[in-house]
Amino acid sequence: MKDVSRPKQPPSRKRRVSQNEIDALVQASGYVDGTTPRNMAELTVCAFLFAIETAMRSGEILGLTWDKVDEKKVTLPETKNGDTREVPLSPKARQILALLSQFDKPFMVKSGSRDAIFRILRDKAGLNNLHFHDSRAEAIYRLSKVFNVFELSSAIGHKNINSIMFYYKTS
């Protein structure tokens, strides 16, 4: 096995999500902005919109409970890298959470269901190259215009500052 090497990691995906794509996805779900979601398709779109506002990962969003939500932040007790992280909430993110306040937990969608529903909505909207996780990169782009590199690193949970410098170099 001395002559065998591991394959190189593919470059990370840093795809932007346009407002037209967001609008098409919302339209495909039937969701009306500013209303309480009525079904799993609309709740899945709300999770996507929330992800674009917060840069939270899908699993972090789906695992969110009300006791972790404060007025202006969400506390994630254990993230992908094992750390606790505080995620600031934009006015739009707070609005989305307020619309979900009647539910036992904010995003009552199971991971597998979210994946299937998102793919159906994406395909219905004609957005074949869109992944739910693209919302994270889009959020990081947007947040890089608001936060300095250290604040952004803390909010999104990246320990390596170099890994987020790309977002500051790209408009």
mmCIF file of C-alpha atoms in Angstrom:
data_model
loop_
_atom_site.group_PDB
_atom_site.id
_atom_site.type_symbol
_atom_site.label_atom_id
_atom_site.label_comp_id
_atom_site.label_asym_id
_atom_site.label_seq_id
_atom_site.Cartn_x
_atom_site.Cartn_y
_atom_site.Cartn_z
ATOM 1 C CA MET A 1 0.000 0.000 0.000
ATOM 2 C CA LYS A 2 3.040 2.292 -0.066
ATOM 3 C CA ASP A 3 2.357 3.243 -3.682
ATOM 4 C CA VAL A 4 -1.276 4.162 -3.046
ATOM 5 C CA SER A 5 -2.206 7.720 -2.214
ATOM 6 C CA ARG A 6 -5.503 9.227 -1.211
ATOM 7 C CA PRO A 7 -7.392 11.133 -3.886
ATOM 8 C CA LYS A 8 -7.242 14.902 -3.622
ATOM 9 C CA GLN A 9 -10.158 16.661 -2.016
ATOM 10 C CA PRO A 10 -12.297 18.425 -4.627
ATOM 11 C CA PRO A 11 -12.441 22.195 -4.256
ATOM 12 C CA SER A 12 -15.213 23.400 -1.969
ATOM 13 C CA ARG A 13 -18.368 24.584 -3.655
ATOM 14 C CA LYS A 14 -18.757 28.359 -3.475
ATOM 15 C CA ARG A 15 -21.805 28.864 -5.649
ATOM 16 C CA ARG A 16 -23.756 32.107 -5.360
ATOM 17 C CA VAL A 17 -27.544 31.933 -5.143
ATOM 18 C CA SER A 18 -29.262 34.698 -7.089
ATOM 19 C CA GLN A 19 -32.409 36.472 -5.995
ATOM 20 C CA ASN A 20 -34.118 35.106 -9.123
ATOM 21 C CA GLU A 21 -33.293 31.567 -7.977
ATOM 22 C CA ILE A 22 -34.593 32.294 -4.489
ATOM 23 C CA ASP A 23 -37.798 33.724 -5.959
ATOM 24 C CA ALA A 24 -38.246 30.697 -8.243
ATOM 25 C CA LEU A 25 -37.785 28.302 -5.319
ATOM 26 C CA VAL A 26 -40.278 30.235 -3.174
ATOM 27 C CA GLN A 27 -42.773 30.289 -6.038
ATOM 28 C CA ALA A 28 -42.352 26.539 -6.627
ATOM 29 C CA SER A 29 -43.246 25.915 -2.972
ATOM 30 C CA GLY A 30 -46.297 28.191 -3.008
ATOM 31 C CA TYR A 31 -44.982 30.047 0.033
ATOM 32 C CA VAL A 32 -46.115 33.637 0.545
ATOM 33 C CA ASP A 33 -43.432 35.714 2.272
ATOM 34 C CA GLY A 34 -44.409 36.890 5.718
ATOM 35 C CA THR A 35 -46.940 34.127 6.369
ATOM 36 C CA THR A 36 -46.767 31.030 8.550
ATOM 37 C CA PRO A 37 -45.801 27.991 6.451
ATOM 38 C CA ARG A 38 -48.773 25.679 5.833
ATOM 39 C CA ASN A 39 -46.970 22.531 4.725
ATOM 40 C CA MET A 40 -43.569 20.843 4.536
ATOM 41 C CA ALA A 41 -42.700 22.423 1.167
ATOM 42 C CA GLU A 42 -43.231 25.919 2.554
ATOM 43 C CA LEU A 43 -41.379 25.042 5.778
ATOM 44 C CA THR A 44 -38.454 23.711 3.733
ATOM 45 C CA VAL A 45 -38.289 26.991 1.797
ATOM 46 C CA CYS A 46 -38.388 28.898 5.100
ATOM 47 C CA ALA A 47 -35.436 26.787 6.285
ATOM 48 C CA PHE A 48 -33.565 27.697 3.080
ATOM 49 C CA LEU A 49 -34.357 31.404 3.546
ATOM 50 C CA PHE A 50 -33.243 31.160 7.177
ATOM 51 C CA ALA A 51 -30.001 29.486 6.070
ATOM 52 C CA ILE A 52 -29.297 32.348 3.670
ATOM 53 C CA GLU A 53 -29.721 34.797 6.557
ATOM 54 C CA THR A 54 -27.638 32.900 9.129
ATOM 55 C CA ALA A 55 -25.114 30.667 7.294
ATOM 56 C CA MET A 56 -26.278 27.818 9.513
ATOM 57 C CA ARG A 57 -25.900 24.294 8.178
ATOM 58 C CA SER A 58 -28.998 22.256 7.402
ATOM 59 C CA GLY A 59 -28.478 19.952 10.374
ATOM 60 C CA GLU A 60 -28.058 22.926 12.703
ATOM 61 C CA ILE A 61 -31.309 24.427 11.438
ATOM 62 C CA LEU A 62 -33.298 21.208 11.615
ATOM 63 C CA GLY A 63 -31.965 20.480 15.103
ATOM 64 C CA LEU A 64 -32.766 23.950 16.425
ATOM 65 C CA THR A 65 -34.986 24.127 19.510
ATOM 66 C CA TRP A 66 -36.693 27.164 21.018
ATOM 67 C CA ASP A 67 -34.543 27.105 24.160
ATOM 68 C CA LYS A 68 -31.522 27.923 21.955
ATOM 69 C CA VAL A 69 -33.175 30.990 20.407
ATOM 70 C CA ASP A 70 -32.715 34.431 21.950
ATOM 71 C CA GLU A 71 -33.994 37.745 20.657
ATOM 72 C CA LYS A 72 -30.922 38.473 18.531
ATOM 73 C CA LYS A 73 -28.983 35.209 18.386
ATOM 74 C CA VAL A 74 -29.152 31.445 18.283
ATOM 75 C CA THR A 75 -26.813 29.409 20.452
ATOM 76 C CA LEU A 76 -25.629 26.170 18.889
ATOM 77 C CA PRO A 77 -24.314 24.035 21.764
ATOM 78 C CA GLU A 78 -22.377 21.602 19.595
ATOM 79 C CA THR A 79 -21.499 22.317 15.992
ATOM 80 C CA LYS A 80 -19.822 20.253 13.291
ATOM 81 C CA ASN A 81 -16.394 21.001 14.762
ATOM 82 C CA GLY A 82 -17.586 20.282 18.311
ATOM 83 C CA ASP A 83 -17.646 23.886 19.522
ATOM 84 C CA THR A 84 -20.453 26.049 20.843
ATOM 85 C CA ARG A 85 -21.319 28.890 18.483
ATOM 86 C CA GLU A 86 -23.519 31.959 18.726
ATOM 87 C CA VAL A 87 -25.183 32.887 15.445
ATOM 88 C CA PRO A 88 -26.446 36.468 15.115
ATOM 89 C CA LEU A 89 -29.959 36.810 13.744
ATOM 90 C CA SER A 90 -30.724 39.362 11.047
ATOM 91 C CA PRO A 91 -34.126 41.079 11.096
ATOM 92 C CA LYS A 92 -35.273 38.691 8.321
ATOM 93 C CA ALA A 93 -34.091 35.634 10.313
ATOM 94 C CA ARG A 94 -35.990 36.928 13.367
ATOM 95 C CA GLN A 95 -39.083 37.433 11.211
ATOM 96 C CA ILE A 96 -38.895 33.841 9.950
ATOM 97 C CA LEU A 97 -38.578 32.506 13.503
ATOM 98 C CA ALA A 98 -41.528 34.632 14.644
ATOM 99 C CA LEU A 99 -43.674 33.034 11.933
ATOM 100 C CA LEU A 100 -42.771 29.603 13.322
ATOM 101 C CA SER A 101 -43.434 30.415 16.982
ATOM 102 C CA GLN A 102 -46.607 28.318 17.101
ATOM 103 C CA PHE A 103 -44.652 25.128 16.344
ATOM 104 C CA ASP A 104 -43.065 22.889 18.997
ATOM 105 C CA LYS A 105 -39.682 23.487 17.398
ATOM 106 C CA PRO A 106 -38.770 25.990 14.698
ATOM 107 C CA PHE A 107 -38.142 23.724 11.711
ATOM 108 C CA MET A 108 -40.146 20.558 12.157
ATOM 109 C CA VAL A 109 -38.780 18.775 9.105
ATOM 110 C CA LYS A 110 -36.762 15.577 9.202
ATOM 111 C CA SER A 111 -33.447 15.662 7.349
ATOM 112 C CA GLY A 112 -34.372 13.020 4.758
ATOM 113 C CA SER A 113 -37.722 14.683 4.105
ATOM 114 C CA ARG A 114 -36.042 18.065 3.741
ATOM 115 C CA ASP A 115 -33.640 16.633 1.179
ATOM 116 C CA ALA A 116 -36.432 15.051 -0.869
ATOM 117 C CA ILE A 117 -38.705 18.093 -0.673
ATOM 118 C CA PHE A 118 -35.893 20.467 -1.565
ATOM 119 C CA ARG A 119 -34.969 18.394 -4.643
ATOM 120 C CA ILE A 120 -38.611 18.353 -5.786
ATOM 121 C CA LEU A 121 -38.917 22.142 -5.366
ATOM 122 C CA ARG A 122 -35.540 22.754 -7.001
ATOM 123 C CA ASP A 123 -36.486 20.625 -10.007
ATOM 124 C CA LYS A 124 -39.941 22.236 -10.246
ATOM 125 C CA ALA A 125 -38.233 25.644 -10.292
ATOM 126 C CA GLY A 126 -35.782 24.470 -12.973
ATOM 127 C CA LEU A 127 -32.756 24.961 -10.705
ATOM 128 C CA ASN A 128 -31.012 21.641 -11.257
ATOM 129 C CA ASN A 129 -27.616 22.834 -10.020
ATOM 130 C CA LEU A 130 -28.858 24.250 -6.703
ATOM 131 C CA HIS A 131 -28.122 22.448 -3.427
ATOM 132 C CA PHE A 132 -29.507 23.350 -0.015
ATOM 133 C CA HIS A 133 -25.949 23.806 1.244
ATOM 134 C CA ASP A 134 -25.384 26.544 -1.376
ATOM 135 C CA SER A 135 -27.360 28.745 1.004
ATOM 136 C CA ARG A 136 -24.420 28.627 3.419
ATOM 137 C CA ALA A 137 -21.935 30.010 0.892
ATOM 138 C CA GLU A 138 -24.428 32.681 -0.165
ATOM 139 C CA ALA A 139 -24.953 33.672 3.457
ATOM 140 C CA ILE A 140 -21.204 33.882 4.044
ATOM 141 C CA TYR A 141 -20.856 36.180 0.999
ATOM 142 C CA ARG A 142 -23.594 38.426 2.360
ATOM 143 C CA LEU A 143 -22.311 38.402 5.938
ATOM 144 C CA SER A 144 -18.792 39.256 4.740
ATOM 145 C CA LYS A 145 -20.204 42.657 3.743
ATOM 146 C CA VAL A 146 -21.455 43.230 7.314
ATOM 147 C CA PHE A 147 -18.871 41.612 9.618
ATOM 148 C CA ASN A 148 -15.122 41.872 9.814
ATOM 149 C CA VAL A 149 -13.202 38.648 9.249
ATOM 150 C CA PHE A 150 -12.980 37.779 12.965
ATOM 151 C CA GLU A 151 -16.685 38.371 13.619
ATOM 152 C CA LEU A 152 -17.589 36.348 10.527
ATOM 153 C CA SER A 153 -15.293 33.512 11.548
ATOM 154 C CA SER A 154 -16.980 33.366 14.945
ATOM 155 C CA ALA A 155 -20.518 33.539 13.498
ATOM 156 C CA ILE A 156 -20.019 30.783 10.922
ATOM 157 C CA GLY A 157 -17.704 28.561 12.941
ATOM 158 C CA HIS A 158 -14.602 28.617 10.742
ATOM 159 C CA LYS A 159 -11.438 28.417 12.816
ATOM 160 C CA ASN A 160 -9.139 29.000 9.850
ATOM 161 C CA ILE A 161 -9.401 32.637 8.769
ATOM 162 C CA ASN A 162 -7.833 31.791 5.401
ATOM 163 C CA SER A 163 -10.804 29.581 4.543
ATOM 164 C CA ILE A 164 -13.149 32.580 4.534
ATOM 165 C CA MET A 165 -10.907 35.151 2.863
ATOM 166 C CA PHE A 166 -12.328 34.034 -0.510
ATOM 167 C CA TYR A 167 -15.653 35.657 0.445
ATOM 168 C CA TYR A 168 -13.976 39.030 1.061
ATOM 169 C CA LYS A 169 -12.172 38.941 -2.292
ATOM 170 C CA THR A 170 -15.293 38.209 -4.323
ATOM 171 C CA SER A 171 -18.125 40.645 -4.769
#
